[in-house]
CSV table of C-alpha atoms in Angstrom, one decimal:
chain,number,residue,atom,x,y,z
A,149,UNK,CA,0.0,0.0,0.0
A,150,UNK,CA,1.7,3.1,-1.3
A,151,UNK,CA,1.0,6.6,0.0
A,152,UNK,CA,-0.3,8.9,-2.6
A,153,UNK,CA,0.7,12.1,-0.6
A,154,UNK,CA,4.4,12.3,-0.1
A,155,UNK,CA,5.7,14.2,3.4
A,156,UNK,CA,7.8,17.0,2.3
A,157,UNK,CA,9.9,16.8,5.3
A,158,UNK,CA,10.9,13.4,5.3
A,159,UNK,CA,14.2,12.4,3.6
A,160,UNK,CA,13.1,11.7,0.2
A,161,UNK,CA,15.4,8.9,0.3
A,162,UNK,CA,13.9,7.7,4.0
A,163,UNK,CA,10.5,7.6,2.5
A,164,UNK,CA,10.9,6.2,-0.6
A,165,UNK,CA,12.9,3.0,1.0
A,166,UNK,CA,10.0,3.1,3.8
A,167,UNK,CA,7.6,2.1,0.8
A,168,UNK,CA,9.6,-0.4,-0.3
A,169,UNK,CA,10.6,-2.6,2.8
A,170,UNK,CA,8.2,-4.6,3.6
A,171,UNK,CA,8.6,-4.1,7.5
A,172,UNK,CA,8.9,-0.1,7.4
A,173,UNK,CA,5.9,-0.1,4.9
A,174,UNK,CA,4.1,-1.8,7.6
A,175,UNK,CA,5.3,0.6,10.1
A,176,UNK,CA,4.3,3.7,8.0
A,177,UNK,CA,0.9,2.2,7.2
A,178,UNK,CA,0.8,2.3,11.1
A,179,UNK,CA,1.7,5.5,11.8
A,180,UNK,CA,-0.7,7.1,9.2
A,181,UNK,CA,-3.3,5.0,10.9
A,182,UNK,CA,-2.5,6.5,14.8
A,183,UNK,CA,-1.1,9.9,13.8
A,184,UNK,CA,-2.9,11.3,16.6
A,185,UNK,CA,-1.7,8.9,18.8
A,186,UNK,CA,1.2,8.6,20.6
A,187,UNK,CA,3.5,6.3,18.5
A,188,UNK,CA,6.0,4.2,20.5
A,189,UNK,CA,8.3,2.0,18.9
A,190,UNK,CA,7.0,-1.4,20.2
A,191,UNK,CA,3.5,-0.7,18.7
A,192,UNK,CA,5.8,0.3,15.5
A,193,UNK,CA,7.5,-3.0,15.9
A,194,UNK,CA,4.3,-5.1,16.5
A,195,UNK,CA,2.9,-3.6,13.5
A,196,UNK,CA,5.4,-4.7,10.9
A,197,UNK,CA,5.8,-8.2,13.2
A,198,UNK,CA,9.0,-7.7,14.6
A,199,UNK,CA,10.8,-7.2,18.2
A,200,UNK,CA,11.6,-4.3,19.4
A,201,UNK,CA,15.4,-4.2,18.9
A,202,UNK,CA,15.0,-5.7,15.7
A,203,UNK,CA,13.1,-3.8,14.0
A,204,UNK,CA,15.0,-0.3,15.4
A,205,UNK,CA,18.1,-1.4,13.6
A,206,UNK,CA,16.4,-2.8,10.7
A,207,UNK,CA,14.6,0.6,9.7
A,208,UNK,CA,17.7,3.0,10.8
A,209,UNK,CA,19.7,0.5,8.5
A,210,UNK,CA,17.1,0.2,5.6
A,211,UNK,CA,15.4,3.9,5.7
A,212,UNK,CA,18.9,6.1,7.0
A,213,UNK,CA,16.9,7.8,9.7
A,214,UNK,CA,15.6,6.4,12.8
A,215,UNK,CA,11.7,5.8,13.5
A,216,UNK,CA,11.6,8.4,15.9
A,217,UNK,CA,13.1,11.1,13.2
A,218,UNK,CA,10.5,9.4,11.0
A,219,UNK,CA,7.8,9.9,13.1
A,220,UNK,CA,8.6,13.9,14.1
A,221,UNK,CA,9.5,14.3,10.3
A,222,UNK,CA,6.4,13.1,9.5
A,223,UNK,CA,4.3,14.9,11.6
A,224,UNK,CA,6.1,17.9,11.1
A,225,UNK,CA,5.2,17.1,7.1
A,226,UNK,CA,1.3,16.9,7.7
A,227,UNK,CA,1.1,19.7,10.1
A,228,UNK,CA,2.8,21.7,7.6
A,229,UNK,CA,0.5,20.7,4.8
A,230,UNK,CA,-2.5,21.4,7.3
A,231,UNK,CA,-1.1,25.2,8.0
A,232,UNK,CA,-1.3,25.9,4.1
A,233,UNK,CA,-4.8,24.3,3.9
A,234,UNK,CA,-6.7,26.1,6.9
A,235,UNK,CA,-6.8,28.4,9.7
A,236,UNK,CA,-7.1,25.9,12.3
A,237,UNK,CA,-5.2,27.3,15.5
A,238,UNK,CA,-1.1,25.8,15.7
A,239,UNK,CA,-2.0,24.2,19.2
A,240,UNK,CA,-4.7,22.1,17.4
A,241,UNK,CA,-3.0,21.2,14.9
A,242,UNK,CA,-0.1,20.2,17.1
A,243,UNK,CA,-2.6,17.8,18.9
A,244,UNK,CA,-3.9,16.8,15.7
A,245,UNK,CA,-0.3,16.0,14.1
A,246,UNK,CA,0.0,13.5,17.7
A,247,UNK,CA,2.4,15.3,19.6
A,248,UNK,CA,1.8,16.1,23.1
A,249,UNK,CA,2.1,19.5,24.1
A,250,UNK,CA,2.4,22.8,21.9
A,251,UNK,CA,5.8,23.6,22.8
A,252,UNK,CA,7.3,20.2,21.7
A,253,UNK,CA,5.7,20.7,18.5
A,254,UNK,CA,6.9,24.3,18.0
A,255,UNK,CA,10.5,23.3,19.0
A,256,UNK,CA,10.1,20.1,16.6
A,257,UNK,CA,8.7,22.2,13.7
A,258,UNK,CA,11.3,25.2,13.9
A,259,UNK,CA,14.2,22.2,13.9
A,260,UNK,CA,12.7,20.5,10.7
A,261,UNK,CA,11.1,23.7,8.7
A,262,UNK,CA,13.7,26.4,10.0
A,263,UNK,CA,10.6,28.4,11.8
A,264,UNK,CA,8.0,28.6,13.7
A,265,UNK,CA,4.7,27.0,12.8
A,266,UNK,CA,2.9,30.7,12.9
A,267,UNK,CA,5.9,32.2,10.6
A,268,UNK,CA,5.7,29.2,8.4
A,269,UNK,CA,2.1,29.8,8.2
A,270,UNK,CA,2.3,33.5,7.3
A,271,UNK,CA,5.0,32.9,4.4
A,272,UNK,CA,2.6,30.0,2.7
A,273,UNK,CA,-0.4,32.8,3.0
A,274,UNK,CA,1.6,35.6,2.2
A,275,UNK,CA,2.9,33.6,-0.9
A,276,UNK,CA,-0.1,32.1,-2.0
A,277,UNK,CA,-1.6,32.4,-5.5
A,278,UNK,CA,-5.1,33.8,-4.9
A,279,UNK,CA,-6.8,33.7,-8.3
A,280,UNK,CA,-6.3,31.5,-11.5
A,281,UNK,CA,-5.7,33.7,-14.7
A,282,UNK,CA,-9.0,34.5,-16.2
A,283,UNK,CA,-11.0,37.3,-16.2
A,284,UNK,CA,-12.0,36.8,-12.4
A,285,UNK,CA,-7.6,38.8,-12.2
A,286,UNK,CA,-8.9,41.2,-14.3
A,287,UNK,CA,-12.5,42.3,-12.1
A,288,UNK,CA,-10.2,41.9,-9.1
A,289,UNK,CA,-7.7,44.4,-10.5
A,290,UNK,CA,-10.3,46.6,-11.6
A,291,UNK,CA,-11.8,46.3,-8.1
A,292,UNK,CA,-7.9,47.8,-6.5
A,293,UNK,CA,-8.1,50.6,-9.0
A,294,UNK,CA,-5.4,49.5,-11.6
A,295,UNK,CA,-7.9,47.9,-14.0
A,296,UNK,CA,-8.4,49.1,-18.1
A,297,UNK,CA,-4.3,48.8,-17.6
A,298,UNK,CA,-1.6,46.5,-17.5
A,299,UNK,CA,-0.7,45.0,-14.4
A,300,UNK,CA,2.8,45.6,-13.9
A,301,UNK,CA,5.3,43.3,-11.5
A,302,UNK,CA,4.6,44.2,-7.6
A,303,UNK,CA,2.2,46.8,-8.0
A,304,UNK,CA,2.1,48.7,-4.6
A,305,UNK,CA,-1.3,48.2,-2.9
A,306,UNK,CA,-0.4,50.2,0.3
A,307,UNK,CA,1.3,47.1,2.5
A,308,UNK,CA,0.2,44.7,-0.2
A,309,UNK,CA,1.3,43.8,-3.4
A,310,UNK,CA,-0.5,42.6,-6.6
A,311,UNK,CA,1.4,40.6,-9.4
A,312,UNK,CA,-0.6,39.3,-12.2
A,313,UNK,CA,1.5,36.0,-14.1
A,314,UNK,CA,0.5,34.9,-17.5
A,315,UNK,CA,-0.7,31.0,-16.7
A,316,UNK,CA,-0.2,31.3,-13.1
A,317,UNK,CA,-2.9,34.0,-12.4
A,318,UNK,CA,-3.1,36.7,-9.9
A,319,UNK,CA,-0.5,36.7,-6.5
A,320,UNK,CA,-1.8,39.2,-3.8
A,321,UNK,CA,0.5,39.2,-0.8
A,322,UNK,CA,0.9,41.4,2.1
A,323,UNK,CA,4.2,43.4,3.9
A,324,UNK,CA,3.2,44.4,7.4
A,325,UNK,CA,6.4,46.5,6.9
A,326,UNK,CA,5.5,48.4,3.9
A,327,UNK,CA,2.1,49.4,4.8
A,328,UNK,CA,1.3,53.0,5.8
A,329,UNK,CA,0.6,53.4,9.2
């Protein structure tokens, strides 16, 4: 059984020989079934039918990384992918995600990602593409006063900025630093 969604914070590598082996596929299959729960390594070894020991040096050795990375590197992955989707609070999405408190999770997140789960957050919004390129980018240029022209690169908005992309469509993002107080 082979994920169709593909953590972007595990090792590449990691994940790819986690599909394959039969005894960290079972393992992953086991974790996306009890995200939310806390995952220890016996129930991780029970699940792919192995001891304990066993199967702790069988998936550092086939996978490079060892189940506990896996784990926080996967739930770091899915509660990134859950901050670009919605604007679910961080300290739900922590518990959500299975870790245990917020501050573990913030810690674990700013280790993987490189910041905070609330700066992550605002850098996927602020970079998001808001509108596909039809004529919904034009009304909505029209609508910020810089319609019946070409929309030029970064067009100030007063804090925000509105960039229309041929086949990409229109990218509105916002400067808290540029905007007139």
């Amino acid at each position: 059984m082979e994920s169709s969604w593909v953590p972007m914070y595990v090792k590449p590598e990691a994940w790819k020989r986690a599909q394959y082996f039969s005894h960290a596929r079972k393992a992953v299959a086991y974790l996306e079934a009890h995200v939310a729960e806390p995952i220890t390594l016996q129930a991780a070894a029970n699940a792919a039918c192995m001891e304990r020991t066993a199967f702790s040096k069988s998936f550092r050795r086939k996978t490079g990384v060892t189940f506990s990375e896996f784990v926080r590197a996967y739930r770091v992955s899915l509660a990134a992918t859950t901050l670009e989707a919605c604007d679910q609070p961080v300290v739900d999405i922590a518990y959500d995600v299975g870790f245990g408190d917020a501050s573990t999770f913030e810690r674990a997140f700013k280790r993987i990602v490189g910041m905070t789960p609330s700066a992550y957050r605002r850098s996927v919004i602020g970079n998001r593409w808001a509108l596909p390129a039809d004529d919904r980018g034009f009304r909505a240029a029209q609508a910020a006063g810089i319609g019946g022209q070409p929309i030029q690169r970064g067009v100030n908005l007063g804090g925000g900025t509105m960039t229309l992309d041929e086949g990409r469509g229109l990218r509105v993002s916002y400067d808290p630093a540029s905007a007139a107080v």
